[in-house]
XYZ file of C-alpha atoms in Angstrom:
609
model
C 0.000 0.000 0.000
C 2.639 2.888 0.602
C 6.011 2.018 -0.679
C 8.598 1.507 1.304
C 12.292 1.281 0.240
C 12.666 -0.889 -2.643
C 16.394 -1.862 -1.949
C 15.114 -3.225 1.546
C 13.071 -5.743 -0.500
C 15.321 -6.709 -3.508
C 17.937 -8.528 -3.287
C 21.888 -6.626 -3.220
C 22.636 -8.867 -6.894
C 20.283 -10.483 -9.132
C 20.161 -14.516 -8.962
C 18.818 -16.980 -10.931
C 15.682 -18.905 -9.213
C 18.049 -21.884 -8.873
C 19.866 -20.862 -6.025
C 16.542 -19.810 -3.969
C 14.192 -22.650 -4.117
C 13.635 -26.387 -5.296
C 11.246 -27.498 -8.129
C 8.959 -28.951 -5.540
C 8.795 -25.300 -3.925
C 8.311 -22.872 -6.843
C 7.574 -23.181 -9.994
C 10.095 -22.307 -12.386
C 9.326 -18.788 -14.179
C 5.774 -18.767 -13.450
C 6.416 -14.802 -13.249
C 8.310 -12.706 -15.130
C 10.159 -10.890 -11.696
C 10.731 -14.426 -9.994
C 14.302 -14.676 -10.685
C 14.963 -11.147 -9.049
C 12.230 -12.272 -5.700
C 13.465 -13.777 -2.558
C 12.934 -17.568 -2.173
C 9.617 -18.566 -0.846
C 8.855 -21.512 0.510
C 6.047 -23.964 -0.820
C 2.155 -24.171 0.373
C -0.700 -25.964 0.479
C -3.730 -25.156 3.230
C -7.065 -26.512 3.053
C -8.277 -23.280 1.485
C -6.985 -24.747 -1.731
C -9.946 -26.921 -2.095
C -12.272 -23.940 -3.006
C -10.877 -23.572 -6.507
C -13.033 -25.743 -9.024
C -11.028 -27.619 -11.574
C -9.961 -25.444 -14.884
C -12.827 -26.874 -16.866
C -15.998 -26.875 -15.044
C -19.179 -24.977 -16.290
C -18.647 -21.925 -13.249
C -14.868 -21.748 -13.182
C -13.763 -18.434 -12.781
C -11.128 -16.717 -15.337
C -8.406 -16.931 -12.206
C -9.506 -20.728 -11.926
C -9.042 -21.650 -15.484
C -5.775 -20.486 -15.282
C -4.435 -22.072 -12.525
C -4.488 -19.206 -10.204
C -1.658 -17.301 -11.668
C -3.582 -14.758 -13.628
C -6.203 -12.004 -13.615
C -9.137 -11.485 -16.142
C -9.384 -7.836 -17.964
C -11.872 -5.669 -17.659
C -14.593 -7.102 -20.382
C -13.350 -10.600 -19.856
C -14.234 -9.983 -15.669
C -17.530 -8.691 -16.603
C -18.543 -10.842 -18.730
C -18.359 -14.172 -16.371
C -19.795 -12.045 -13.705
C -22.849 -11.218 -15.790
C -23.216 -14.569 -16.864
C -23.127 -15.106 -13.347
C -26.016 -12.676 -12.657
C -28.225 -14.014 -15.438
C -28.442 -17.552 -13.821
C -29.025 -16.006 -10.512
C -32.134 -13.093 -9.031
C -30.086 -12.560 -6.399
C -27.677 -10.725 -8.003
C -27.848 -7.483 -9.348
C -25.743 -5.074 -11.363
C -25.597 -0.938 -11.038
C -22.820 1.406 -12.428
C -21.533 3.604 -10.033
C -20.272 6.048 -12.487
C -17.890 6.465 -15.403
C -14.274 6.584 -15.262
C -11.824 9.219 -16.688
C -11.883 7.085 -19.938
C -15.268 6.430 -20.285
C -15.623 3.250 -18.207
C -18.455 1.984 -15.809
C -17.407 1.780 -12.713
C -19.714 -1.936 -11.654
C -20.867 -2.730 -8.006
C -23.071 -5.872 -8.202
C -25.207 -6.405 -5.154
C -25.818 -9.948 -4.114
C -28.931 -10.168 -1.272
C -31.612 -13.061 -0.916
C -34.568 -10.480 -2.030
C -32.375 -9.654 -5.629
C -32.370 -6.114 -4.537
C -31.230 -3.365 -6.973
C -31.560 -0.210 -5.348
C -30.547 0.853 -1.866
C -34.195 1.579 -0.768
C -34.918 -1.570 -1.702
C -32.283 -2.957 -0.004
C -32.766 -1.362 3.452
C -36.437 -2.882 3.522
C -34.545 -6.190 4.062
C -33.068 -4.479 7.336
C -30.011 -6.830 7.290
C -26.415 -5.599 7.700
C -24.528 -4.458 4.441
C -20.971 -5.010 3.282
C -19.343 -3.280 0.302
C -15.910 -4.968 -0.559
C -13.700 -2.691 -2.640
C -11.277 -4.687 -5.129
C -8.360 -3.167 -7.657
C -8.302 0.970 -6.028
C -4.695 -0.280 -6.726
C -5.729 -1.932 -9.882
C -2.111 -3.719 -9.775
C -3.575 -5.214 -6.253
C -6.069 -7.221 -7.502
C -6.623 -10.317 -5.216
C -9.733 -9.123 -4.466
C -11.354 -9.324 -7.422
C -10.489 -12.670 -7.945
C -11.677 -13.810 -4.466
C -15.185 -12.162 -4.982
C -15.625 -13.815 -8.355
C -15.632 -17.219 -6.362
C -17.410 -16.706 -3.485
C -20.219 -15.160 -5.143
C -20.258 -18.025 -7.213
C -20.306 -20.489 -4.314
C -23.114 -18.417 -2.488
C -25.421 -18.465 -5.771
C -24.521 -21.670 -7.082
C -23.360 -23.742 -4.528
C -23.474 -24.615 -0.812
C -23.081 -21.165 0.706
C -26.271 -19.783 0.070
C -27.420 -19.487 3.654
C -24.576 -16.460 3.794
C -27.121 -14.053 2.317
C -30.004 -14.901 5.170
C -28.250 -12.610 7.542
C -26.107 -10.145 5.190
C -25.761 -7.960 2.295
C -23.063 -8.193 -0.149
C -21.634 -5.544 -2.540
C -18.669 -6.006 -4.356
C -17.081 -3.590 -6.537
C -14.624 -6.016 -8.912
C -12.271 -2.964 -10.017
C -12.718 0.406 -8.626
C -9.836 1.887 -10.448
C -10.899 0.664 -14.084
C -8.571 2.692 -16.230
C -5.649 1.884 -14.545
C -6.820 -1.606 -14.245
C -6.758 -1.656 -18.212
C -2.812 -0.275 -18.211
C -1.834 -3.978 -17.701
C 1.508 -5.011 -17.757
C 3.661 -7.938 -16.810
C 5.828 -5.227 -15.351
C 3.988 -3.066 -13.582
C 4.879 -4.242 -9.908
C 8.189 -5.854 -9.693
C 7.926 -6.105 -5.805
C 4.884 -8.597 -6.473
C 4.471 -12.154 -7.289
C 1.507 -12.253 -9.770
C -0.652 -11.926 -11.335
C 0.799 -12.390 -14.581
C -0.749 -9.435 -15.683
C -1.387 -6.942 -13.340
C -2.665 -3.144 -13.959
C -1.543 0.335 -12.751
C -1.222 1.634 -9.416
C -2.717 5.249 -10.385
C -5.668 6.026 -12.686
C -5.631 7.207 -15.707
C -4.819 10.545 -14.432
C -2.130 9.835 -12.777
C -3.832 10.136 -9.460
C -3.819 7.477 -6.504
C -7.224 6.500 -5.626
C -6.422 5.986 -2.487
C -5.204 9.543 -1.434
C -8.139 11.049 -2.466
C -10.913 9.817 0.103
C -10.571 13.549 1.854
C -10.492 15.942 -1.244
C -12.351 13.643 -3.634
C -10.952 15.343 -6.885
C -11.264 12.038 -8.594
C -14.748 10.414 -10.309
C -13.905 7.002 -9.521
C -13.917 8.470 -5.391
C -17.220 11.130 -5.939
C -18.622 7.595 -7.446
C -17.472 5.487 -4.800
C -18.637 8.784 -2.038
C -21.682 8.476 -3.829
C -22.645 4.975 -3.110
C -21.037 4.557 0.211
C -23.983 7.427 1.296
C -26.606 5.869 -0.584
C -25.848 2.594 0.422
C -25.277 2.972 3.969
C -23.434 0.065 4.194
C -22.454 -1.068 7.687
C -18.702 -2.283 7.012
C -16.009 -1.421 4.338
C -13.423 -3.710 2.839
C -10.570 -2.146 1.171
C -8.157 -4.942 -0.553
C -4.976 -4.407 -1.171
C -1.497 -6.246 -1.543
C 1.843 -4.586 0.689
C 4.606 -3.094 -0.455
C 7.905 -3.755 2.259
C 9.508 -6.400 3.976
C 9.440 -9.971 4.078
C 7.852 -12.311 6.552
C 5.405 -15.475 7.594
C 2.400 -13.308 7.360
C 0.085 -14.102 4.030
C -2.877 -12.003 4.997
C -2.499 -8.746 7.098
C -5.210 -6.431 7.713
C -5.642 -3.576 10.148
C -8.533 -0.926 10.902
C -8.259 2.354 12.948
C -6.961 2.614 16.314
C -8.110 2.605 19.850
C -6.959 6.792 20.338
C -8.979 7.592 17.177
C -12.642 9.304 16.229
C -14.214 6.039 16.690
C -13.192 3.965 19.406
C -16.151 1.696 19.678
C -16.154 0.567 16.078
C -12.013 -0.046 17.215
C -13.337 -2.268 20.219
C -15.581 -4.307 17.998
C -12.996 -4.873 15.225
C -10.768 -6.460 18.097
C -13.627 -8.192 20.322
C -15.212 -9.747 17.247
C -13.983 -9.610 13.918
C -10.159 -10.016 14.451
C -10.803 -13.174 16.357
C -13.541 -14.684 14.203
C -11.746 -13.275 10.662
C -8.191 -14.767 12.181
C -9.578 -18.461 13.222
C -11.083 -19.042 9.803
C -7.551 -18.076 8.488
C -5.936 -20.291 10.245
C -8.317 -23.559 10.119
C -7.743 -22.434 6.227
C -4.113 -22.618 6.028
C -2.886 -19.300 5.940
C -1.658 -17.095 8.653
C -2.975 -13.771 9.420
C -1.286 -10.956 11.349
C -1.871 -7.312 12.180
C -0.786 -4.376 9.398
C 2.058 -3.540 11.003
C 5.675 -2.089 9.389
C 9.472 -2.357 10.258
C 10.897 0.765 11.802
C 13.983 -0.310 9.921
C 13.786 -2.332 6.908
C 17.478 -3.238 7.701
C 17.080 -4.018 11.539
C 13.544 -5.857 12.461
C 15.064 -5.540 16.259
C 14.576 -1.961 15.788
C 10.987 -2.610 15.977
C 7.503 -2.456 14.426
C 5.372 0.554 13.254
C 1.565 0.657 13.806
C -0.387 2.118 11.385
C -2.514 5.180 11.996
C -4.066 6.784 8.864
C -5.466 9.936 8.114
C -8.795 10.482 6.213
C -7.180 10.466 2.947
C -7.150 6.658 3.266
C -9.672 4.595 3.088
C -9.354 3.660 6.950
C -8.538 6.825 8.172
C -11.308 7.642 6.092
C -13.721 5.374 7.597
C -12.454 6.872 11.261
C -13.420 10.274 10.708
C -16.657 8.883 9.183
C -17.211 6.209 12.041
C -17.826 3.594 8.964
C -16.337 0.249 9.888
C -13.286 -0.098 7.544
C -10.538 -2.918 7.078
C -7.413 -2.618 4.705
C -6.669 -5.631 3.751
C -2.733 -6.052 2.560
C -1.991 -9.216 1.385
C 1.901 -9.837 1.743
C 3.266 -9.074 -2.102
C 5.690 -11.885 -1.877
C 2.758 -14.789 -1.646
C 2.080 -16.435 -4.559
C -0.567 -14.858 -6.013
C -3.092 -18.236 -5.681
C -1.920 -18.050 -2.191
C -2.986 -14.448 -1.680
C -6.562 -14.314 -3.434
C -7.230 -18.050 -1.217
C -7.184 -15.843 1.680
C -9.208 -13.292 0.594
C -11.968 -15.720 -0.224
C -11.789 -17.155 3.615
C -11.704 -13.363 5.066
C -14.196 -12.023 3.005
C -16.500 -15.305 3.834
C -15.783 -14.995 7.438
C -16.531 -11.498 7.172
C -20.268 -12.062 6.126
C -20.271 -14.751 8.665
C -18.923 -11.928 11.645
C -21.181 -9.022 10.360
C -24.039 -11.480 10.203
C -23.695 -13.005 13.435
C -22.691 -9.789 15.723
C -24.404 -6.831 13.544
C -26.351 -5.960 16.693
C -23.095 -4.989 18.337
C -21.294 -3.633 15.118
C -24.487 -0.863 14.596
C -24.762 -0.021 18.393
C -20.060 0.593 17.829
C -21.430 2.958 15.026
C -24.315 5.058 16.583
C -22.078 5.538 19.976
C -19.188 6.835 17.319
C -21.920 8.956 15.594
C -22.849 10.851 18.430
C -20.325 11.329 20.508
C -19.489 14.517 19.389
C -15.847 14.926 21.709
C -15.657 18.315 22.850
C -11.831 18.122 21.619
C -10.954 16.915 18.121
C -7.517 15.522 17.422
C -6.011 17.024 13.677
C -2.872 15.225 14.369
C -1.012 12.586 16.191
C 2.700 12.141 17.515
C 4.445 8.591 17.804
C 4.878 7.070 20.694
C 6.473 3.440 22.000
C 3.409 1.336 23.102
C 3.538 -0.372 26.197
C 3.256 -4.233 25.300
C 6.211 -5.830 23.017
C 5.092 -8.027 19.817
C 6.056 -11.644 18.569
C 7.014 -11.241 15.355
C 6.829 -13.866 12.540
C 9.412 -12.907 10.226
C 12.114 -14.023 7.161
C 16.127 -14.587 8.071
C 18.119 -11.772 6.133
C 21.360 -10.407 6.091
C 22.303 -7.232 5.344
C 25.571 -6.985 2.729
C 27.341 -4.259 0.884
C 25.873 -3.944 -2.555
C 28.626 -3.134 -5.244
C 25.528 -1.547 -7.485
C 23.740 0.835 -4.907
C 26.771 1.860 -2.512
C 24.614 1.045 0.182
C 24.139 -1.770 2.737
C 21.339 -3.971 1.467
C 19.164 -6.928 2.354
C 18.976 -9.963 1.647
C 15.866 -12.273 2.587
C 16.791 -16.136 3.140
C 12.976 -17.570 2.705
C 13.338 -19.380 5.826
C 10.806 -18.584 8.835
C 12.445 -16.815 11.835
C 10.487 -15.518 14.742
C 11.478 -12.416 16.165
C 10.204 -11.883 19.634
C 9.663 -9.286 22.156
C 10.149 -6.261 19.132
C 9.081 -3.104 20.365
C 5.612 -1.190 19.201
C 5.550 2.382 17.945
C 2.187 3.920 17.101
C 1.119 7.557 16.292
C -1.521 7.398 19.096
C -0.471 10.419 21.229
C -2.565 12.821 20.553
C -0.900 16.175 19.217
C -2.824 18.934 17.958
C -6.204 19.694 18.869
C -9.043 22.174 18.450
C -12.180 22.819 20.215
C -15.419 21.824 18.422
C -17.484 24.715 17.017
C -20.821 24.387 17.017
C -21.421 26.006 13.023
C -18.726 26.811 10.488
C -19.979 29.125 8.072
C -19.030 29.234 4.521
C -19.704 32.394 2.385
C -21.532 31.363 -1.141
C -18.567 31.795 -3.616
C -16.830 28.762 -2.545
C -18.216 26.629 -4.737
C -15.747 23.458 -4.798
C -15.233 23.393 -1.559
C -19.135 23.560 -0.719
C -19.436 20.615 -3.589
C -16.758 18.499 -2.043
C -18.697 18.943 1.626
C -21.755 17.867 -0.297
C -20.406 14.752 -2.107
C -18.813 13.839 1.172
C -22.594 13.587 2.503
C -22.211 16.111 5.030
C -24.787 18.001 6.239
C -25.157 21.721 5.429
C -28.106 24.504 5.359
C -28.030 27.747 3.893
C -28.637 30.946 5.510
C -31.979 32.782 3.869
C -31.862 36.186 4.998
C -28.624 37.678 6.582
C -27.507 36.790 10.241
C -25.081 39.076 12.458
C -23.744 36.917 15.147
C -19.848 36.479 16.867
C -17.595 34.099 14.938
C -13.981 32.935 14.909
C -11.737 33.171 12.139
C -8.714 32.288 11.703
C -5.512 34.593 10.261
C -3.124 32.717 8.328
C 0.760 33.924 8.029
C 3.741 32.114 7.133
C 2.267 29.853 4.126
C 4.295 27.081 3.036
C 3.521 25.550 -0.343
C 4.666 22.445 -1.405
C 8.039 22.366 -4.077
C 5.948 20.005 -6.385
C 2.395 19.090 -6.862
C 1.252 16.020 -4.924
C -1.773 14.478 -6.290
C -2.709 16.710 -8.635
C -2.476 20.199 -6.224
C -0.232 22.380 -4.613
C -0.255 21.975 -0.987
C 0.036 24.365 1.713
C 0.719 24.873 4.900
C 0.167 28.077 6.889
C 0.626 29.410 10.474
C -3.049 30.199 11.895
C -4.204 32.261 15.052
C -7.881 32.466 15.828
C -9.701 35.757 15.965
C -13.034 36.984 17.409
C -15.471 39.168 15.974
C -18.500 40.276 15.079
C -20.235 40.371 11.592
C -22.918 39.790 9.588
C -23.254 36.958 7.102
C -24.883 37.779 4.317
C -28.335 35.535 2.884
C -26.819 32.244 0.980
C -23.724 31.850 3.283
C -23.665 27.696 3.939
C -23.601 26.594 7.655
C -21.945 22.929 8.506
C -23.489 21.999 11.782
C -20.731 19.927 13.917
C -23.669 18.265 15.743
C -23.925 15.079 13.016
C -22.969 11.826 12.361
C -20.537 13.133 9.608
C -19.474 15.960 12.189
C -15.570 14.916 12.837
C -14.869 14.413 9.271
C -16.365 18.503 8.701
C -13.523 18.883 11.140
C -11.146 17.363 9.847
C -12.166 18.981 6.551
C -12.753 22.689 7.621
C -9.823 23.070 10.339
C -6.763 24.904 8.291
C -3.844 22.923 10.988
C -5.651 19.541 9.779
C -3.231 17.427 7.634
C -6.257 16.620 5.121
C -7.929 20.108 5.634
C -9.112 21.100 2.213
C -6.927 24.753 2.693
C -3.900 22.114 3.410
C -4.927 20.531 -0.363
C -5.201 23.281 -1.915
C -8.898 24.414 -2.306
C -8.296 28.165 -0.765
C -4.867 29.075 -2.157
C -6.143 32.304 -3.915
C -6.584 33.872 -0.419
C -2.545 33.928 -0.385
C -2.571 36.143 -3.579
C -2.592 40.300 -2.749
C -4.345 42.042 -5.760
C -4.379 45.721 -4.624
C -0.991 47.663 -3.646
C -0.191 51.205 -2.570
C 2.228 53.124 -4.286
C 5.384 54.765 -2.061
C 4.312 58.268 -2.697
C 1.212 57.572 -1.522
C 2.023 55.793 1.485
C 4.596 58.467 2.620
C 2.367 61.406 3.125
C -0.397 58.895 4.316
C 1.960 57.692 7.283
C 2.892 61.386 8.049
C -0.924 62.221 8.801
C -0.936 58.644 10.745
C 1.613 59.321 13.260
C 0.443 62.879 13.550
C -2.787 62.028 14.463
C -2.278 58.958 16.247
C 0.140 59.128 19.595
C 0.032 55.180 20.396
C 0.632 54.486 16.147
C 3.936 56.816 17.010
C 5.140 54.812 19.645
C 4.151 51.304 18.123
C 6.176 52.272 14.915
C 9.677 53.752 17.480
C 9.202 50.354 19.247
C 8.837 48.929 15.491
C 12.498 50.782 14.562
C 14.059 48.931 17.327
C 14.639 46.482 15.206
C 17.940 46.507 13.259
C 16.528 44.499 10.240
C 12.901 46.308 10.022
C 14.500 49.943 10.603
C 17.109 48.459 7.563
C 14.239 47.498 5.074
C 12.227 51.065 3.789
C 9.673 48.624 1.537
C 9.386 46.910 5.486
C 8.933 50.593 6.915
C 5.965 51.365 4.439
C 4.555 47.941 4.491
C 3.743 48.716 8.338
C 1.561 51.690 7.352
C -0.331 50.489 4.808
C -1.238 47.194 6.586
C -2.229 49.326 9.347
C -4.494 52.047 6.744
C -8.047 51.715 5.925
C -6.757 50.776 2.198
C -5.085 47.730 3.444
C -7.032 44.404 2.204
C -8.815 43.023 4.937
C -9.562 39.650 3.566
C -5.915 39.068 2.994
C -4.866 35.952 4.618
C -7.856 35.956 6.197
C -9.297 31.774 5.980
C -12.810 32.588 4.814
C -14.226 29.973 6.914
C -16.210 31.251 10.537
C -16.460 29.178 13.523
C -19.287 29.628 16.142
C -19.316 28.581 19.434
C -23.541 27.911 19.426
């Protein structure tokens, strides 16, 4: 999911698969990058009897092929809709079209055939969207979904849809799902042919949860409001180091905006989800990363994501979210076999506790804390962790100058590593009651709106006392990221008095979607939409004064104004100011009635009621 370095995965020089594994332990070239991977060893857990042999009527595209390759995009559809015509039960809806002109397909499977989220809710059962391909290079999902939806329609796991809704979107990033390559992911063993990590923008799906500039994510938005479904799976394949681990898979933490849904995840679904792993064959472990890709004794990193992720997303939302990340070096059979017994387990869990999982959501939804959390400072957790790992040695690489490492393929456990998490809170604000949002910006009011938060509009004008904040020292980033031009920006809050004028939007903090308005409106927020970019022409001055206006101006100032005398002579104590005359006149004319008042001024009010 995030890259890590790629030396600390590779190997120092390239061998050939010979000197890594046995014939009986990996097949020879099955991939094109398998003579540059570290060994693996060979598998074989009970999950394997879920694939149906290559030429039965319902084999999936993955099954046909002996589990080392991914369908394309017409090829995926096409089974699946074949699928849907021998079955009422499922259903078929386009979310939306892609960059390139694509649907974007969510089929929902339910026992009443549903196809419309009304329709669905009158069944009052608990809904699951899985997510597949946001990474379209990541594609285990897709795979995995294919089969059990097949086994739930057409064979002996029909009884999965008496307690639980299921909808699966196959690919969410479709266009760069369709830039297939055998060489798009060298850090990843198989598919054969796996798609593009961006889309066909060049934008990463999953960075764009908070801002939404993308229509794949203002589809996805869309239908996670309409929806309403109760948890979201987000499947992905890591990026990073080696070790035991096949299926890892995290959610957000404890210290986050929705501790209940946290207390659920680890009461409930990790134990349930992690059993059926293991009576499967595989073996599941936390999302976790190495401090040190060169030194696991250095210790693990937790992870703690902000809302431009899909579970830092689902925090600030208080929607029950897992990220799946298969390990990249499994097999790629071995990885989408796992998927299939979470994902099954997972309607199983949701089915069985939903009670629990909706009264997590509604406590989340209204707690409303007092003081909101924008960002979060690492700190060493308490309790060590047994860590199931890969031998390596580090050596000198001739190629890169650098120390590198080497993975062995053989199992070692690593125990008692120390635990870092970002889970001390750093800084915070105070909840308003109201932000207020004057007309004009339109994008910003759109993206609060496809976000599904709730606003109203002001129809005749209100004076009432606000905060606002005043920005200084802005900071913009040296290259785009994403698409925009970051910034970052001092802030000090302000009172006053005013009065809004009649179509000025107010976002009520008093909702379930209140902490993500937070998150969104609150300039010193990492995923703030000022921090992304939606507000940088308030950083632009368009009116100046000229010098020989602004000297006789500051004559009549200090002549008229004793305390504007002595602020300026406390002013010219300063060597560098008294050095600078364009610093001299600045003073005045920030100080005159000409001055720009909305300068730096975050057009965003706070209210305290």
């Amino acid at each position: 999911m995030r890259l890590r370095s790629l030396l600390g995965l590779l190997p120092a020089v390239f061998c050939s698969l010979p000197l890594w594994a046995t014939s009986d332990e990996l097949p020879a070239a099955t991939y094109v990058n398998d003579s540059i991977l570290p060994p693996i060893a060979s598998w074989h857990g009970a999950s394997e009897q879920l694939m149906q042999a290559a030429d039965t009527e319902w084999a999936t595209p993955f099954e046909q092929n002996g589990g080392i390759d991914s369908p394309n995009y017409a090829d995926t559809y096409a089974w699946l809709d074949k699928l849907a015509e021998h079955s009422e039960q499922l259903q078929k809806v386009s979310l939306g079209k892609s960059p390139q002109g694509r649907d974007i397909w969510m089929y929902i499977a339910s026992s009443e055939g549903s196809n419309s989220p009304d329709r669905l809710a009158q069944n009052h059962k608990p809904t699951v969207l899985v997510q597949a391909g946001i990474h379209a290079g990541e594609i285990d999902g897709k795979d995995a979904g294919m089969m059990l939806l097949r086994d739930i329609l057409l064979g002996d796991k029909q009884s999965l849809l008496d307690g639980v809704n299921l909808l699966f979107v196959p690919i969410f990033n479709v266009d760069g799902h369709e830039r297939s390559s055998e060489y798009n992911r060298v850090n990843q063993r198989g598919p054969k042919t796996m798609g593009w990590r961006t889309n066909s923008q060049n934008l990463n799906l999953n960075r764009d949860y908070a801002k939404a500039d993308t229509l794949e994510m203002q589809a996805m938005l869309t239908a996670i409001n309409q929806w309403q479904p109760q948890l979201y799976i987000d499947i992905h394949v890591t990026d990073g180091i080696d070790y035991q681990y096949d299926v890892t898979y995290g959610y957000n933490t404890e210290q986050g905006l929705s501790p209940s849904i946290y207390r659920w995840f680890s009461q409930y679904f990790r134990p349930q989800v992690d059993q059926a792993l293991t009576d499967a064959g595989h073996l599941p472990g936390p999302l976790v990363f190495a401090l040190d890709n060169t030194d696991l004794k250095q210790g693990l990193e937790y992870w703690h994501a902000g809302p431009r992720f899909s579970d830092g997303y689902g925090d600030a939302r208080h929607l029950p979210t897992v990220l799946i990340e298969n390990h990249s070096l499994k097999p790629f059979k071995h990885r989408v076999l796992g998927t299939y017994v979470l994902l099954e387990q997972t309607l199983k869990t949701v089915a069985k506790e939903h009670t629990k999982l909706q009264a997590a959501i509604e406590m989340d939804r209204f707690r409303y804390p007092q003081l909101v959390t924008l960002t979060w400072q690492d700190q060493p957790l308490t309790q060590t962790r047994d860590f199931k790992g890969i031998g390596y040695s580090v050596e000198h690489s001739d190629i890169s100058g650098a120390d590198v490492v080497r993975w062995n393929g053989q199992a070692t456990d690593y125990n008692a590593l120390p635990q870092v998490g970002a889970i001390k809170a750093d800084m915070q604000v105070s909840r308003p009651a109201n932000y207020y949002i004057p007309p004009q910006w339109h994008e910003v009011l759109q993206r609060l709106q496809q976000q599904g938060i709730r606003t109203s509009v002001l129809k005749a004008p209100r004076s009432i006392r606000v905060q606002q904040y005043l920005l200084s020292d802005p900071q913009f980033g040296q290259t785009p990221y994403e698409g925009r031009q970051r910034v970052n920006a001092q802030s000090k809050l302000i009172n006053l008095s005013l009065t809004l004028p009649a179509g000025t939007v107010v976002v009520p903090t008093d909702q379930p979607l209140g902490d993500l308005a937070v998150l969104l409106l609150e300039p010193q927020s990492p995923d703030s939409l000022l921090q992304w970019g939606f507000f940088n022409t308030i950083f632009t001055r368009t009116e100046y004064m000229e010098d020989y206006a602004i000297e006789p101006m500051a004559q009549q100032m200090l002549a008229q104004d004793p305390q504007l005398k002595a602020d300026f002579d406390k002013a010219l104590q300063d060597a560098k100011f008294a050095a600078e005359p364009e610093a001299r006149l600045r003073w005045f004319y920030q100080r005159s009635p000409y001055y720009d008042q909305q300068y730096l001024r975050y057009p965003v009010y706070r209210s305290r009621q």
